[in-house]
GROMACS .gro file of C-alpha atoms in nm:
model
  495
    1MET     CA    1  -8.050  -3.240   6.632
    2ALA     CA    2  -8.428  -3.103   6.685
    3ILE     CA    3  -8.627  -3.040   6.424
    4LEU     CA    4  -8.625  -2.668   6.519
    5ASP     CA    5  -8.318  -2.644   6.465
    6PHE     CA    6  -8.235  -2.782   6.142
    7PHE     CA    7  -8.482  -2.577   5.992
    8LYS     CA    8  -8.338  -2.266   6.148
    9LYS     CA    9  -8.029  -2.387   6.001
   10ALA     CA   10  -8.188  -2.475   5.665
   11ASP     CA   11  -8.150  -2.226   5.389
   12PRO     CA   12  -8.473  -2.032   5.276
   13PRO     CA   13  -8.648  -2.118   4.979
   14LYS     CA   14  -8.591  -1.997   4.684
   15LYS     CA   15  -8.855  -1.754   4.465
   16ARG     CA   16  -8.921  -1.809   4.119
   17THR     CA   17  -8.795  -1.506   3.929
   18ILE     CA   18  -8.937  -1.394   3.592
   19ARG     CA   19  -8.673  -1.310   3.384
   20LYS     CA   20  -8.824  -1.029   3.113
   21GLN     CA   21  -8.738  -0.988   2.795
   22SER     CA   22  -8.492  -0.676   2.721
   23SER     CA   23  -8.732  -0.359   2.672
   24ARG     CA   24  -8.463  -0.249   2.388
   25MET     CA   25  -8.510  -0.527   2.179
   26PHE     CA   26  -8.758  -0.557   1.900
   27ALA     CA   27  -9.086  -0.750   1.961
   28SER     CA   28  -9.020  -0.938   1.642
   29ALA     CA   29  -8.697  -1.113   1.777
   30GLN     CA   30  -8.858  -1.182   2.149
   31THR     CA   31  -8.891  -1.541   2.180
   32SER     CA   32  -9.215  -1.619   2.350
   33GLU     CA   33  -9.513  -1.925   2.302
   34LEU     CA   34  -9.624  -1.676   1.991
   35PHE     CA   35  -9.311  -1.710   1.791
   36SER     CA   36  -9.288  -2.071   1.879
   37GLY     CA   37  -9.123  -2.289   1.585
   38PHE     CA   38  -9.074  -1.972   1.382
   39ARG     CA   39  -8.693  -1.981   1.358
   40GLY     CA   40  -8.644  -1.772   1.049
   41VAL     CA   41  -8.355  -1.801   0.848
   42ALA     CA   42  -7.963  -1.768   0.861
   43GLY     CA   43  -7.850  -1.891   0.625
   44THR     CA   44  -7.722  -1.763   0.244
   45PRO     CA   45  -7.947  -1.755  -0.039
   46ASP     CA   46  -7.711  -2.010  -0.171
   47GLU     CA   47  -7.796  -2.242   0.139
   48GLU     CA   48  -8.158  -2.197   0.107
   49ILE     CA   49  -8.218  -2.252  -0.216
   50TYR     CA   50  -7.949  -2.575  -0.244
   51GLY     CA   51  -8.201  -2.742   0.034
   52SER     CA   52  -8.567  -2.612  -0.154
   53LEU     CA   53  -8.493  -2.584  -0.505
   54GLN     CA   54  -8.548  -2.942  -0.600
   55THR     CA   55  -8.862  -2.971  -0.443
   56MET     CA   56  -9.010  -2.611  -0.540
   57ARG     CA   57  -8.979  -2.664  -0.868
   58ASN     CA   58  -9.133  -3.035  -0.881
   59ARG     CA   59  -9.432  -2.882  -0.676
   60SER     CA   60  -9.422  -2.573  -0.888
   61ARG     CA   61  -9.485  -2.764  -1.193
   62GLN     CA   62  -9.709  -3.023  -1.073
   63VAL     CA   63  -9.956  -2.718  -0.986
   64CYS     CA   64  -9.912  -2.554  -1.292
   65GLN     CA   65  -9.997  -2.907  -1.504
   66ASP     CA   66 -10.298  -3.064  -1.281
   67ASN     CA   67 -10.396  -2.688  -1.114
   68GLU     CA   68 -10.681  -2.433  -1.313
   69LEU     CA   69 -10.521  -2.167  -1.099
   70GLY     CA   70 -10.153  -2.301  -1.191
   71ARG     CA   71 -10.275  -2.262  -1.544
   72LYS     CA   72 -10.438  -1.994  -1.572
   73PHE     CA   73 -10.128  -1.784  -1.392
   74LEU     CA   74  -9.896  -1.897  -1.650
   75SER     CA   75 -10.127  -1.773  -1.950
   76MET     CA   76 -10.159  -1.417  -1.790
   77VAL     CA   77  -9.734  -1.455  -1.824
   78LYS     CA   78  -9.758  -1.494  -2.141
   79SER     CA   79 -10.016  -1.272  -2.232
   80ASN     CA   80  -9.885  -0.950  -1.993
   81ILE     CA   81  -9.558  -1.035  -2.062
   82VAL     CA   82  -9.512  -1.125  -2.436
   83LEU     CA   83  -9.857  -1.136  -2.570
   84ASN     CA   84  -9.729  -1.079  -2.947
   85GLY     CA   85  -9.394  -1.012  -2.916
   86ILE     CA   86  -9.184  -0.738  -2.830
   87ASN     CA   87  -9.125  -0.549  -3.078
   88PHE     CA   88  -8.799  -0.431  -3.227
   89GLN     CA   89  -8.701  -0.109  -3.377
   90ALA     CA   90  -8.351   0.011  -3.471
   91LYS     CA   91  -8.220   0.389  -3.351
   92THR     CA   92  -7.869   0.420  -3.563
   93ARG     CA   93  -7.803   0.764  -3.597
   94ARG     CA   94  -7.605   0.915  -3.811
   95ASP     CA   95  -7.261   1.181  -3.648
   96ASP     CA   96  -7.527   1.489  -3.672
   97GLY     CA   97  -7.719   1.281  -3.430
   98THR     CA   98  -8.041   1.223  -3.759
   99LEU     CA   99  -8.185   0.897  -3.781
  100ASP     CA  100  -8.014   0.630  -4.097
  101ASP     CA  101  -8.340   0.555  -4.191
  102ARG     CA  102  -8.124   0.324  -4.482
  103ASP     CA  103  -7.942   0.135  -4.186
  104ASN     CA  104  -8.201   0.092  -3.950
  105THR     CA  105  -8.399  -0.036  -4.245
  106ARG     CA  106  -8.211  -0.305  -4.343
  107LEU     CA  107  -8.165  -0.415  -3.921
  108GLU     CA  108  -8.476  -0.475  -3.918
  109GLN     CA  109  -8.591  -0.663  -4.203
  110ALA     CA  110  -8.288  -0.905  -4.171
  111TRP     CA  111  -8.425  -0.924  -3.784
  112GLN     CA  112  -8.731  -0.968  -3.900
  113ILE     CA  113  -8.633  -1.266  -4.195
  114TRP     CA  114  -8.446  -1.481  -3.841
  115GLY     CA  115  -8.725  -1.445  -3.631
  116GLU     CA  116  -8.970  -1.531  -3.797
  117ASN     CA  117  -8.814  -1.829  -3.964
  118PRO     CA  118  -8.802  -2.094  -3.633
  119ARG     CA  119  -8.499  -2.300  -3.897
  120PHE     CA  120  -8.322  -1.968  -3.759
  121CYS     CA  121  -8.409  -1.854  -3.493
  122SER     CA  122  -8.448  -2.178  -3.302
  123ILE     CA  123  -8.164  -2.447  -3.299
  124ASP     CA  124  -8.456  -2.735  -3.352
  125GLY     CA  125  -8.607  -2.628  -3.602
  126ARG     CA  126  -8.992  -2.530  -3.370
  127LYS     CA  127  -8.999  -2.188  -3.246
  128ASN     CA  128  -8.994  -1.839  -3.402
  129TRP     CA  129  -8.886  -1.504  -3.216
  130VAL     CA  130  -9.238  -1.442  -3.073
  131ASP     CA  131  -9.274  -1.779  -2.950
  132THR     CA  132  -8.909  -1.868  -2.809
  133GLN     CA  133  -9.039  -1.529  -2.589
  134ARG     CA  134  -9.353  -1.725  -2.484
  135LEU     CA  135  -9.186  -2.017  -2.401
  136VAL     CA  136  -8.882  -1.807  -2.220
  137ALA     CA  137  -9.139  -1.608  -1.964
  138GLU     CA  138  -9.381  -1.967  -1.902
  139THR     CA  139  -9.035  -2.150  -1.833
  140LEU     CA  140  -8.942  -1.819  -1.621
  141ALA     CA  141  -9.280  -1.765  -1.403
  142ARG     CA  142  -9.280  -2.195  -1.357
  143ASP     CA  143  -8.918  -2.270  -1.282
  144GLY     CA  144  -8.804  -1.952  -1.183
  145GLU     CA  145  -8.516  -1.937  -1.409
  146CYS     CA  146  -8.477  -2.028  -1.804
  147PHE     CA  147  -8.092  -2.077  -1.998
  148ILE     CA  148  -8.089  -1.935  -2.336
  149ARG     CA  149  -7.785  -2.106  -2.520
  150MET     CA  150  -7.647  -1.840  -2.800
  151MET     CA  151  -7.548  -2.132  -3.070
  152LYS     CA  152  -7.313  -1.938  -3.288
  153GLY     CA  153  -7.154  -2.122  -3.671
  154VAL     CA  154  -7.461  -2.271  -3.718
  155ASP     CA  155  -7.485  -2.498  -4.038
  156ASP     CA  156  -7.745  -2.449  -4.296
  157ASN     CA  157  -7.813  -2.098  -4.110
  158PRO     CA  158  -7.744  -1.790  -4.325
  159PHE     CA  159  -7.716  -1.586  -4.000
  160GLY     CA  160  -7.496  -1.879  -3.771
  161PHE     CA  161  -7.662  -1.797  -3.485
  162SER     CA  162  -7.988  -1.960  -3.275
  163LEU     CA  163  -8.121  -1.993  -2.987
  164TRP     CA  164  -8.117  -2.320  -2.753
  165VAL     CA  165  -8.398  -2.282  -2.451
  166LEU     CA  166  -8.292  -2.509  -2.158
  167GLU     CA  167  -8.478  -2.583  -1.860
  168SER     CA  168  -8.277  -2.562  -1.487
  169ASP     CA  169  -8.249  -2.987  -1.460
  170TYR     CA  170  -7.951  -2.928  -1.774
  171PHE     CA  171  -7.807  -2.764  -1.503
  172PRO     CA  172  -7.802  -2.963  -1.147
  173ILE     CA  173  -7.768  -2.814  -0.862
  174ASN     CA  174  -7.595  -3.098  -0.702
  175ASN     CA  175  -7.274  -3.007  -0.917
  176ASN     CA  176  -7.080  -2.829  -0.655
  177LYS     CA  177  -6.722  -2.797  -0.647
  178VAL     CA  178  -6.425  -2.562  -0.506
  179LEU     CA  179  -6.160  -2.473  -0.799
  180ASP     CA  180  -5.940  -2.249  -0.648
  181ASP     CA  181  -5.908  -1.992  -0.371
  182ASP     CA  182  -6.061  -1.767  -0.595
  183THR     CA  183  -6.312  -1.972  -0.842
  184ALA     CA  184  -6.577  -2.259  -0.747
  185ILE     CA  185  -6.847  -2.392  -0.883
  186VAL     CA  186  -7.183  -2.361  -0.718
  187MET     CA  187  -7.490  -2.565  -0.873
  188SER     CA  188  -7.381  -2.564  -1.166
  189VAL     CA  189  -7.285  -2.235  -1.222
  190GLU     CA  190  -6.905  -2.118  -1.179
  191GLN     CA  191  -6.834  -1.776  -1.090
  192ASN     CA  192  -6.538  -1.606  -0.922
  193ARG     CA  193  -6.522  -1.467  -0.566
  194TYR     CA  194  -6.730  -1.213  -0.682
  195GLY     CA  195  -7.009  -1.375  -0.779
  196ARG     CA  196  -6.939  -1.324  -1.150
  197PRO     CA  197  -7.027  -1.610  -1.354
  198LEU     CA  198  -6.721  -1.749  -1.553
  199ALA     CA  199  -6.950  -2.067  -1.706
  200TYR     CA  200  -7.182  -2.304  -1.674
  201HIS     CA  201  -7.188  -2.655  -1.723
  202GLN     CA  202  -7.420  -2.839  -1.908
  203VAL     CA  203  -7.545  -3.190  -1.876
  204ILE     CA  204  -7.466  -3.365  -2.180
  205ARG     CA  205  -7.805  -3.578  -2.272
  206LYS     CA  206  -7.786  -3.804  -2.590
  207PRO     CA  207  -8.050  -3.800  -2.830
  208GLY     CA  208  -8.387  -3.983  -2.746
  209LEU     CA  209  -8.318  -4.030  -2.397
  210PHE     CA  210  -8.568  -3.886  -2.129
  211TYR     CA  211  -8.395  -3.693  -1.815
  212GLY     CA  212  -8.470  -3.614  -1.469
  213THR     CA  213  -8.311  -3.620  -1.076
  214SER     CA  214  -8.123  -3.893  -1.130
  215VAL     CA  215  -7.995  -3.830  -1.472
  216ASN     CA  216  -7.816  -3.534  -1.333
  217GLN     CA  217  -7.583  -3.762  -1.104
  218ILE     CA  218  -7.509  -4.029  -1.403
  219PHE     CA  219  -7.400  -3.755  -1.730
  220LYS     CA  220  -7.139  -3.583  -1.786
  221THR     CA  221  -7.139  -3.202  -1.858
  222GLU     CA  222  -6.954  -2.990  -1.997
  223ARG     CA  223  -6.842  -2.656  -1.945
  224VAL     CA  224  -6.979  -2.403  -2.151
  225PRO     CA  225  -6.827  -2.001  -2.108
  226ALA     CA  226  -7.092  -1.726  -1.996
  227GLU     CA  227  -7.052  -1.544  -2.270
  228GLU     CA  228  -7.271  -1.778  -2.455
  229ILE     CA  229  -7.544  -1.840  -2.242
  230VAL     CA  230  -7.847  -1.634  -2.052
  231HIS     CA  231  -7.933  -1.749  -1.768
  232LEU     CA  232  -8.247  -1.570  -1.694
  233TYR     CA  233  -8.415  -1.531  -1.308
  234ILE     CA  234  -8.515  -1.249  -1.062
  235GLN     CA  235  -8.209  -1.228  -0.807
  236GLU     CA  236  -8.410  -1.132  -0.457
  237ARG     CA  237  -8.115  -1.155  -0.220
  238PRO     CA  238  -7.755  -1.051  -0.330
  239GLY     CA  239  -7.513  -1.358  -0.400
  240GLN     CA  240  -7.822  -1.551  -0.529
  241SER     CA  241  -7.657  -1.817  -0.788
  242ARG     CA  242  -8.007  -1.982  -0.874
  243GLY     CA  243  -8.352  -1.865  -0.979
  244VAL     CA  244  -8.704  -1.934  -0.735
  245PRO     CA  245  -9.030  -2.040  -0.860
  246TRP     CA  246  -9.260  -1.738  -0.910
  247LEU     CA  247  -9.520  -1.945  -0.761
  248ASN     CA  248  -9.326  -2.056  -0.436
  249THR     CA  249  -9.569  -1.866  -0.187
  250ALA     CA  250  -9.868  -1.970  -0.321
  251LEU     CA  251  -9.785  -2.275  -0.356
  252ARG     CA  252  -9.922  -2.403  -0.008
  253PRO     CA  253 -10.216  -2.232  -0.015
  254LEU     CA  254 -10.311  -2.435  -0.369
  255ASP     CA  255 -10.252  -2.770  -0.264
  256MET     CA  256 -10.463  -2.700   0.074
  257LEU     CA  257 -10.710  -2.554  -0.111
  258GLY     CA  258 -10.745  -2.817  -0.382
  259GLN     CA  259 -10.717  -3.065  -0.096
  260TYR     CA  260 -11.002  -2.858   0.098
  261GLN     CA  261 -11.251  -2.858  -0.271
  262LEU     CA  262 -11.206  -3.222  -0.331
  263SER     CA  263 -11.296  -3.313   0.031
  264GLU     CA  264 -11.592  -3.064  -0.041
  265LEU     CA  265 -11.723  -3.247  -0.350
  266THR     CA  266 -11.677  -3.603  -0.179
  267ALA     CA  267 -11.891  -3.538   0.113
  268SER     CA  268 -12.117  -3.357  -0.156
  269ARG     CA  269 -12.182  -3.658  -0.354
  270ILE     CA  270 -12.234  -3.899  -0.086
  271SER     CA  271 -12.473  -3.653   0.061
  272SER     CA  272 -12.703  -3.693  -0.220
  273SER     CA  273 -12.638  -4.014  -0.323
  274ALA     CA  274 -12.829  -4.266  -0.079
  275MET     CA  275 -13.197  -4.239  -0.066
  276GLY     CA  276 -13.235  -4.455   0.226
  277PHE     CA  277 -13.298  -4.792   0.362
  278PHE     CA  278 -13.523  -5.122   0.408
  279THR     CA  279 -13.576  -5.254   0.684
  280SER     CA  280 -13.769  -5.613   0.723
  281PRO     CA  281 -13.782  -5.841   1.028
  282THR     CA  282 -13.558  -6.103   0.853
  283SER     CA  283 -13.302  -5.986   0.601
  284ASP     CA  284 -13.114  -6.274   0.520
  285ALA     CA  285 -13.099  -6.197   0.117
  286TYR     CA  286 -12.847  -5.869   0.220
  287VAL     CA  287 -12.556  -5.934   0.028
  288GLY     CA  288 -12.461  -5.601   0.029
  289THR     CA  289 -12.273  -5.442  -0.301
  290ASP     CA  290 -11.979  -5.613  -0.299
  291VAL     CA  291 -11.705  -5.809  -0.088
  292ASP     CA  292 -11.401  -5.718   0.066
  293GLU     CA  293 -11.092  -5.927   0.101
  294GLU     CA  294 -11.117  -5.979   0.394
  295GLN     CA  295 -11.542  -6.117   0.346
  296ASN     CA  296 -11.687  -5.797   0.486
  297LEU     CA  297 -11.988  -5.652   0.304
  298VAL     CA  298 -11.936  -5.304   0.133
  299THR     CA  299 -12.241  -5.124   0.016
  300GLU     CA  300 -12.131  -4.840  -0.265
  301PHE     CA  301 -12.422  -4.516  -0.310
  302GLU     CA  302 -12.559  -4.415  -0.619
  303PRO     CA  303 -12.735  -4.158  -0.661
  304GLY     CA  304 -13.153  -4.299  -0.639
  305THR     CA  305 -13.110  -4.594  -0.423
  306PHE     CA  306 -13.259  -4.765  -0.157
  307GLN     CA  307 -13.035  -5.016   0.008
  308GLN     CA  308 -13.209  -5.364   0.211
  309LEU     CA  309 -13.074  -5.375   0.617
  310PRO     CA  310 -12.943  -5.660   0.803
  311GLU     CA  311 -13.203  -5.867   1.032
  312GLY     CA  312 -13.143  -5.666   1.371
  313MET     CA  313 -12.929  -5.314   1.190
  314ASP     CA  314 -13.118  -5.052   1.256
  315PHE     CA  315 -13.013  -4.715   1.053
  316LYS     CA  316 -12.900  -4.383   1.207
  317PRO     CA  317 -12.935  -4.061   0.969
  318PHE     CA  318 -12.601  -3.903   0.792
  319ASP     CA  319 -12.689  -3.536   0.718
  320PRO     CA  320 -12.322  -3.389   0.585
  321THR     CA  321 -12.494  -3.126   0.455
  322HIS     CA  322 -12.253  -3.030   0.190
  323PRO     CA  323 -12.182  -2.783   0.049
  324ASN     CA  324 -12.081  -2.597   0.386
  325THR     CA  325 -12.226  -2.238   0.356
  326ALA     CA  326 -11.909  -2.135   0.482
  327TYR     CA  327 -11.771  -2.222   0.163
  328LYS     CA  328 -11.767  -1.957  -0.096
  329ASP     CA  329 -11.624  -1.706   0.213
  330PHE     CA  330 -11.337  -1.931   0.245
  331THR     CA  331 -11.252  -2.082  -0.066
  332LYS     CA  332 -11.258  -1.610  -0.178
  333THR     CA  333 -11.044  -1.595   0.167
  334VAL     CA  334 -10.792  -1.836   0.078
  335LEU     CA  335 -10.769  -1.719  -0.307
  336ARG     CA  336 -10.684  -1.415  -0.255
  337SER     CA  337 -10.341  -1.517   0.000
  338VAL     CA  338 -10.281  -1.700  -0.314
  339ALA     CA  339 -10.355  -1.394  -0.585
  340SER     CA  340 -10.106  -1.196  -0.321
  341GLY     CA  341  -9.855  -1.437  -0.374
  342LEU     CA  342  -9.859  -1.420  -0.714
  343LEU     CA  343  -9.818  -1.049  -0.726
  344VAL     CA  344 -10.165  -1.041  -0.958
  345SER     CA  345 -10.505  -0.935  -0.915
  346TYR     CA  346 -10.791  -1.134  -0.745
  347ASN     CA  347 -11.054  -1.065  -0.996
  348ASN     CA  348 -10.806  -1.162  -1.295
  349LEU     CA  349 -10.684  -1.475  -1.164
  350THR     CA  350 -11.016  -1.595  -1.032
  351ASN     CA  351 -11.216  -1.453  -1.337
  352ASP     CA  352 -11.475  -1.335  -1.053
  353LEU     CA  353 -11.606  -0.960  -1.098
  354GLU     CA  354 -11.919  -1.024  -0.894
  355SER     CA  355 -11.852  -0.773  -0.675
  356VAL     CA  356 -11.612  -0.514  -0.868
  357ASN     CA  357 -11.718  -0.160  -0.965
  358TYR     CA  358 -11.519   0.043  -1.159
  359SER     CA  359 -11.305   0.268  -0.907
  360SER     CA  360 -11.148  -0.071  -0.756
  361ILE     CA  361 -11.086  -0.278  -1.078
  362ARG     CA  362 -10.919   0.078  -1.218
  363ALA     CA  363 -10.706   0.039  -0.907
  364GLY     CA  364 -10.637  -0.352  -0.917
  365GLN     CA  365 -10.580  -0.303  -1.268
  366ALA     CA  366 -10.297  -0.013  -1.218
  367GLU     CA  367 -10.137  -0.209  -0.920
  368GLU     CA  368 -10.116  -0.516  -1.162
  369ARG     CA  369  -9.990  -0.364  -1.467
  370SER     CA  370  -9.699  -0.210  -1.274
  371GLN     CA  371  -9.606  -0.565  -1.169
  372TRP     CA  372  -9.611  -0.651  -1.548
  373SER     CA  373  -9.418  -0.326  -1.654
  374ILE     CA  374  -9.120  -0.441  -1.404
  375CYS     CA  375  -9.085  -0.806  -1.580
  376GLN     CA  376  -9.136  -0.681  -1.895
  377ASN     CA  377  -8.847  -0.431  -1.854
  378PHE     CA  378  -8.689  -0.737  -1.699
  379ILE     CA  379  -8.729  -0.973  -2.015
  380ILE     CA  380  -8.636  -0.656  -2.248
  381HIS     CA  381  -8.259  -0.553  -2.034
  382ASN     CA  382  -8.172  -0.917  -1.972
  383PHE     CA  383  -8.327  -1.141  -2.306
  384CYS     CA  384  -8.390  -0.940  -2.564
  385SER     CA  385  -8.085  -0.695  -2.557
  386PRO     CA  386  -7.813  -0.997  -2.473
  387ILE     CA  387  -7.963  -1.215  -2.766
  388TYR     CA  388  -7.992  -0.913  -2.995
  389LYS     CA  389  -7.648  -0.798  -2.986
  390SER     CA  390  -7.468  -1.109  -2.994
  391TRP     CA  391  -7.719  -1.199  -3.325
  392LEU     CA  392  -7.575  -0.837  -3.499
  393ARG     CA  393  -7.220  -0.964  -3.451
  394MET     CA  394  -7.298  -1.275  -3.595
  395ALA     CA  395  -7.496  -1.167  -3.913
  396ILE     CA  396  -7.236  -0.898  -3.970
  397THR     CA  397  -6.929  -1.147  -3.946
  398SER     CA  398  -7.166  -1.421  -4.178
  399GLY     CA  399  -7.172  -1.151  -4.445
  400TRP     CA  400  -7.621  -1.124  -4.403
  401PHE     CA  401  -7.591  -0.765  -4.511
  402GLU     CA  402  -7.373  -0.799  -4.840
  403LEU     CA  403  -7.696  -0.983  -4.990
  404GLY     CA  404  -7.852  -0.842  -5.273
  405GLY     CA  405  -7.586  -0.611  -5.376
  406ASN     CA  406  -7.520  -0.410  -5.014
  407ALA     CA  407  -7.221  -0.327  -4.844
  408ASN     CA  408  -7.182  -0.538  -4.545
  409LEU     CA  409  -7.261  -0.303  -4.229
  410PRO     CA  410  -6.861  -0.264  -4.062
  411MET     CA  411  -6.799  -0.416  -3.746
  412SER     CA  412  -6.593  -0.112  -3.646
  413LYS     CA  413  -6.925   0.043  -3.580
  414VAL     CA  414  -7.154  -0.229  -3.409
  415THR     CA  415  -7.177   0.012  -3.104
  416LYS     CA  416  -7.377   0.235  -3.316
  417PHE     CA  417  -7.576  -0.070  -3.446
  418GLU     CA  418  -7.665  -0.203  -3.126
  419ASN     CA  419  -7.872   0.123  -3.048
  420VAL     CA  420  -8.227  -0.016  -3.070
  421ARG     CA  421  -8.587   0.009  -2.878
  422TRP     CA  422  -8.789  -0.258  -2.751
  423ILE     CA  423  -9.141  -0.158  -2.747
  424PRO     CA  424  -9.339  -0.420  -2.543
  425ARG     CA  425  -9.736  -0.471  -2.540
  426GLY     CA  426  -9.967  -0.188  -2.437
  427PHE     CA  427 -10.245  -0.191  -2.191
  428PRO     CA  428 -10.586  -0.088  -2.302
  429TYR     CA  429 -10.740   0.215  -2.123
  430VAL     CA  430 -11.008   0.108  -1.829
  431ASN     CA  431 -11.140   0.421  -1.872
  432PRO     CA  432 -11.067   0.564  -2.252
  433LEU     CA  433 -11.186   0.897  -2.250
  434GLN     CA  434 -11.092   1.005  -1.921
  435GLU     CA  435 -10.774   0.863  -1.998
  436ILE     CA  436 -10.734   0.921  -2.319
  437GLN     CA  437 -10.829   1.330  -2.255
  438ALA     CA  438 -10.532   1.335  -2.016
  439LYS     CA  439 -10.300   1.184  -2.283
  440GLN     CA  440 -10.417   1.498  -2.481
  441LEU     CA  441 -10.367   1.744  -2.218
  442ALA     CA  442 -10.003   1.615  -2.134
  443VAL     CA  443  -9.925   1.628  -2.518
  444GLN     CA  444 -10.082   2.011  -2.485
  445MET     CA  445  -9.848   2.091  -2.184
  446GLY     CA  446  -9.549   1.928  -2.338
  447VAL     CA  447  -9.482   1.710  -2.036
  448GLU     CA  448  -9.556   1.392  -2.278
  449SER     CA  449  -9.467   1.296  -2.657
  450LEU     CA  450  -9.663   1.111  -2.912
  451THR     CA  451  -9.424   0.835  -2.965
  452ASP     CA  452  -9.450   0.793  -2.581
  453ILE     CA  453  -9.811   0.717  -2.590
  454THR     CA  454  -9.838   0.489  -2.845
  455ALA     CA  455  -9.523   0.325  -2.679
  456THR     CA  456  -9.691   0.248  -2.393
  457ASN     CA  457 -10.021   0.065  -2.607
  458GLY     CA  458  -9.733  -0.158  -2.745
  459LYS     CA  459  -9.676   0.023  -3.119
  460GLU     CA  460  -9.422   0.231  -3.309
  461TRP     CA  461  -9.497   0.584  -3.379
  462ASP     CA  462  -9.349   0.552  -3.707
  463GLU     CA  463  -9.590   0.291  -3.787
  464VAL     CA  464  -9.884   0.459  -3.667
  465ILE     CA  465  -9.880   0.785  -3.873
  466ASP     CA  466  -9.759   0.601  -4.189
  467GLN     CA  467 -10.103   0.385  -4.181
  468LEU     CA  468 -10.280   0.734  -4.078
  469ALA     CA  469 -10.107   0.847  -4.423
  470ARG     CA  470 -10.200   0.513  -4.608
  471GLU     CA  471 -10.575   0.592  -4.450
  472ARG     CA  472 -10.623   0.903  -4.575
  473ARG     CA  473 -10.500   0.887  -4.916
  474LYS     CA  474 -10.693   0.591  -4.955
  475ILE     CA  475 -10.999   0.768  -4.832
  476ASN     CA  476 -10.956   1.082  -5.088
  477ASP     CA  477 -10.878   0.871  -5.375
  478LEU     CA  478 -11.210   0.711  -5.317
  479GLY     CA  479 -11.376   1.053  -5.287
  480LEU     CA  480 -11.482   0.961  -4.866
  481GLN     CA  481 -11.551   1.194  -4.607
  482PHE     CA  482 -11.467   1.131  -4.249
  483GLU     CA  483 -11.536   1.401  -4.011
  484THR     CA  484 -11.357   1.322  -3.630
  485PRO     CA  485 -11.595   1.473  -3.321
  486PRO     CA  486 -11.386   1.660  -3.099
  487ILE     CA  487 -11.331   1.494  -2.724
  488GLN     CA  488 -11.531   1.642  -2.505
  489PRO     CA  489 -11.503   1.646  -2.133
  490GLY     CA  490 -11.765   1.442  -1.945
  491GLY     CA  491 -11.966   1.222  -2.046
  492PRO     CA  492 -12.166   0.912  -1.938
  493GLU     CA  493 -11.818   0.709  -1.880
  494GLU     CA  494 -11.692   0.986  -1.674
  495GLU     CA  495 -11.967   0.975  -1.455
   0.00000   0.00000   0.00000
């Protein structure tokens, strides 16, 4: 066969074609070099949490322990959610709808006696009710979850009720087992097919022993009914059984920023230490600062020192010029990312008020306070309210309200006594004059009440007017006169 005949019979070369992406595909779902390594999340929430929770929790604890920003965030959590405590006010009403002052006073007094005595409130006798709230809020932010076991029938406790605050280590994530077709243990949470918790499997730890990740595989667990456990965590996805640390999205930039700052500090220290070198025709006397294991000379730099170079060596200047001029802007950018991940204001997290004006700080405060209000509402409905309802039943059962010759509150009306109001801490005004004028106008228009206004400031309206009455009686008894100036619009603050 001739060469020409071969080429004539051979198939023509195939052209390279480029397959186009479907024009109806979302841009974020297309595959390209730009999305290399961006696989996304395909597992269920419990699958994702099971493989990452222990590492996330350990890193979050280290950041809160060693990093100044982590410590500041925990302080912000305690002060903005709890501060001096979420106050309790009974709102029991008679059949005609009026407030039952007698029963309300008895409930508030009993709750105050229980909450202020650490021996009654906590099973370890170390924390009162406000301290417990702060501990729960801090643990919730650092670990992403907190377990509170309600201990009933406690000896030497007239209420028969105490709280046992437990870290998540007491409920190991490697405790998983299918019990039957409708029930399974998922990361120590026994639940039915609908995800309703039935019980929690708590590690049995002997007194005086430390516990860690390895202990969860050694110690046995006990089954605690779900009615005795308050599992506090924010459920971000349906079917999620365990909580994720609040610092999760900020852990990576915080760690990288810490390493960068350490490198800058080290380079700056080296840059400012060595002053210069001496050279001479014969430098046999040069012995260095020290000798390593292989007998190599080691030279350490200290501020204000001059070193002698060996014979035949010349000095090449090394000027790292640290700290870098871009250090300030770079760290600010990273810290803003950290603040966004923590859902707080950059200025409050870093104490940086350098370029803040009234409008910007007011907008930032409003956004952040909305997040803290959400957290306060979460703590009230998922922690304070369940604890109070269990305490109330135990206080009635133990006969506490019979003390002093009083009649015991009837258990048949326990739902009536559950009508309470929780008042969290309020937030001070950014511009007191303008905001008080707005509140005054809202009351005059009938769209807001004095009770609502005092509640936003973390106070009870009844206590405020009682205090005002006492003050005015005292002023009149002393023969003093004070004039309250009317609120006038305008002024330097408004401007």
